[in-house]
Coordinates of C-alpha atoms in Angstrom, one line a residue:
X1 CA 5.1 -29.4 -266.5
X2 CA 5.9 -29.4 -262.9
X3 CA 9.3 -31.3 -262.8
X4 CA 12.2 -28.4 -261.6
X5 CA 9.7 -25.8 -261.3
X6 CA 8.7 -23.5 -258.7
X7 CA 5.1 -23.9 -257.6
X8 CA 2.2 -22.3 -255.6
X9 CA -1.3 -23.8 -254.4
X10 CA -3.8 -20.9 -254.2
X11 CA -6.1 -21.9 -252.0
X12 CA -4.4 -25.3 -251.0
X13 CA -7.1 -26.1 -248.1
X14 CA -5.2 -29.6 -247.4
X15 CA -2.4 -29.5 -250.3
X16 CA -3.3 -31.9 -252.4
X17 CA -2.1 -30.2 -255.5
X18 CA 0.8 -29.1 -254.1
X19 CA 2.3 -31.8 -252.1
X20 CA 1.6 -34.0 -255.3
X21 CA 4.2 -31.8 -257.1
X22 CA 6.5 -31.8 -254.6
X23 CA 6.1 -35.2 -254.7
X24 CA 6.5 -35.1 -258.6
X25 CA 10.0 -33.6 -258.9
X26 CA 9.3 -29.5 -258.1
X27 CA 12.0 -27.2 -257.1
X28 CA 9.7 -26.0 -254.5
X29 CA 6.4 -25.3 -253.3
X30 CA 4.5 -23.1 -251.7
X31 CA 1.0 -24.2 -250.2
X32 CA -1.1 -21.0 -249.7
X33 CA -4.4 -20.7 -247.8
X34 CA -5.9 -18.2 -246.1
X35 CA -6.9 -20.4 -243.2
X36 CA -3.9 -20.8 -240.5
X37 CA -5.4 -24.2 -239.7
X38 CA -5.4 -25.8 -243.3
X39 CA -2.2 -24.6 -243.8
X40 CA -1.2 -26.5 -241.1
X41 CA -2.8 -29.5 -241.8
X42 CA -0.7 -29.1 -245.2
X43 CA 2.9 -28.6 -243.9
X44 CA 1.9 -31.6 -241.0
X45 CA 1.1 -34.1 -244.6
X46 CA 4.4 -32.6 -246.0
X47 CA 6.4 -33.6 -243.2
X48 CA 5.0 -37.2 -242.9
X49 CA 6.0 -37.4 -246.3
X50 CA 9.1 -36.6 -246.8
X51 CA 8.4 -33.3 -248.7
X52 CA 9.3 -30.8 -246.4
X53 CA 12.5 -29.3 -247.9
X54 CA 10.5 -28.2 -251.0
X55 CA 7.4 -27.3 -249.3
X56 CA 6.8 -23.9 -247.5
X57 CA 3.0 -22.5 -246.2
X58 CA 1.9 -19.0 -246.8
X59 CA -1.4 -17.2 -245.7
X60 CA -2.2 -15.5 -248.3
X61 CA -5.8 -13.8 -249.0
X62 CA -6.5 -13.2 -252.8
X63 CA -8.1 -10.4 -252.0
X64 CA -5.6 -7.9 -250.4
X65 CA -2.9 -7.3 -252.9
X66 CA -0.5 -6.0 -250.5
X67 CA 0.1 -10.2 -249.4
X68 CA 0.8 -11.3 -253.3
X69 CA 3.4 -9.1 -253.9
X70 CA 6.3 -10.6 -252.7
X71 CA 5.4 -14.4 -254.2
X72 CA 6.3 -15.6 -257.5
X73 CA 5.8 -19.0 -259.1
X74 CA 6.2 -20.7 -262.7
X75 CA 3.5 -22.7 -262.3
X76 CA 0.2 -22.1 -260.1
X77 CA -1.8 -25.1 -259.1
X78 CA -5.5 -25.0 -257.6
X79 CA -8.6 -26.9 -257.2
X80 CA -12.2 -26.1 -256.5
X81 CA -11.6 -22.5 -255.9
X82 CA -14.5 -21.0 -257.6
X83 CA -17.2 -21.5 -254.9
X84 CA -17.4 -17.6 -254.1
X85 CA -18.6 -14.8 -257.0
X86 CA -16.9 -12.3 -254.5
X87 CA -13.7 -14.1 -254.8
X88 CA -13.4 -14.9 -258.4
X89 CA -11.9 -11.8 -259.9
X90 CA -9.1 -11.8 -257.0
X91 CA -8.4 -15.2 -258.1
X92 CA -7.4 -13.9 -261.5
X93 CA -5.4 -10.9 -260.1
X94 CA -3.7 -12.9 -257.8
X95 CA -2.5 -15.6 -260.5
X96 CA -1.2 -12.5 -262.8
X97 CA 0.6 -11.4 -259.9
X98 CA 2.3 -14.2 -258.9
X99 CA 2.9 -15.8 -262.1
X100 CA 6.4 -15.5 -263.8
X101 CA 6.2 -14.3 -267.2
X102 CA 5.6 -17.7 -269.7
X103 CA 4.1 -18.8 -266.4
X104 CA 1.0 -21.2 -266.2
X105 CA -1.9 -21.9 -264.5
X106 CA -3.2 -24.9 -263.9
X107 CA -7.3 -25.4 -262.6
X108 CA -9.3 -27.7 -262.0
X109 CA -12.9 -27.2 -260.6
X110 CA -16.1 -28.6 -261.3
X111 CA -17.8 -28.3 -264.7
X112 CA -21.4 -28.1 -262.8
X113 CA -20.4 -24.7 -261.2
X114 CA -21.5 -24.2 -257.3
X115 CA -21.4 -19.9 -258.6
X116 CA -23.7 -20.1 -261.5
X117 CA -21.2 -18.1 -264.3
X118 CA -17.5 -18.7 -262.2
X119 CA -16.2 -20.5 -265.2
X120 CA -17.0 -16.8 -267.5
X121 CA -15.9 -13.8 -265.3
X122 CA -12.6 -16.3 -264.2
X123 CA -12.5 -16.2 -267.9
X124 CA -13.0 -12.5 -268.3
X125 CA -10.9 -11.7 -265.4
X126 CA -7.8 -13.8 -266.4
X127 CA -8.4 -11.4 -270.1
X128 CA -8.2 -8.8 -268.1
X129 CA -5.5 -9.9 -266.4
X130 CA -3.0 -10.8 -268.6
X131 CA -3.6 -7.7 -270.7
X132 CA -2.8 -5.4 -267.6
X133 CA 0.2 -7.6 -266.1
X134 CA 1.2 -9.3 -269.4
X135 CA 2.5 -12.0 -267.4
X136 CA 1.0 -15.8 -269.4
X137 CA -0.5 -16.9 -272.0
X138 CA -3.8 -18.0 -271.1
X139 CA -5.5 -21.6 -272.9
X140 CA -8.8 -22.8 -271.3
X141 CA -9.5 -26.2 -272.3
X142 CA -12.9 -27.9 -271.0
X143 CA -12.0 -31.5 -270.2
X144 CA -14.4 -34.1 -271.3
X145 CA -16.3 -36.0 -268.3
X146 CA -15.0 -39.1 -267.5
X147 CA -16.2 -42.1 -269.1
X148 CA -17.4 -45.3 -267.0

């Protein structure tokens, strides 16, 4: 899924995601926050790791659309990014925007939703989306909880 690929975090905070698929075999990656501080955190993990030929930083806000304009990924990668209803729908735009066509998106955020109803307008906006930009194919599959 990830190996030769380019990749973006939205919303990396510390880069988890995205270091692990640099670490994972990616053509490259771009960690984007849009906190200058996290995003330095990031790139400083990337360097003690080795990973810093494949991994660039960005500051990128979802929100204004003049910043997502000139990034493109196959593959998007984020985590617990849908803590804010205001930010939600920009979430989705962004992703169509940056995605390459056949792209995908991979997201992971809690089940027991910190925005009562993230998990349906993310769902409505990706619809949205993808009918506008035409730019993935979009599958949501709810993972089971883990098991102890």
């Amino acid at each position: 899924i990830i190996k030769n690929k380019r990749v973006a975090e939205l919303g990396a905070g510390l880069g988890l995601c995205g270091l692990t698929s640099a670490a994972l075999g990616a053509k490259s990656v771009t960690l984007s926050d849009r906190e200058p501080y996290a995003l330095h955190c990031a790139l400083a993990t990337a360097a003690c790791n080795g990973l810093s030929d494949k991994v660039q930083g960005a500051l990128l806000d979802w929100t204004n659309e003049e910043m997502l304009g000139e990034h493109r990924a196959d593959v998007i990668v984020a985590s617990d990014v849908l803590y804010d209803g205001e930010t939600v729908e920009a979430f989705a735009y962004a992703c169509a925007s940056i995605l390459s066509k056949g792209g995908l998106l991979l997201l992971s955020d809690p089940a027991n939703e910190r925005f009562q109803g993230a998990r349906d307008k993310l769902k409505t906006s990706l619809t949205d989306a993808c009918q506008a930009n035409d730019s993935f194919h979009m599958e949501i599959i709810d993972l089971p909880p883990p098991t102890s």
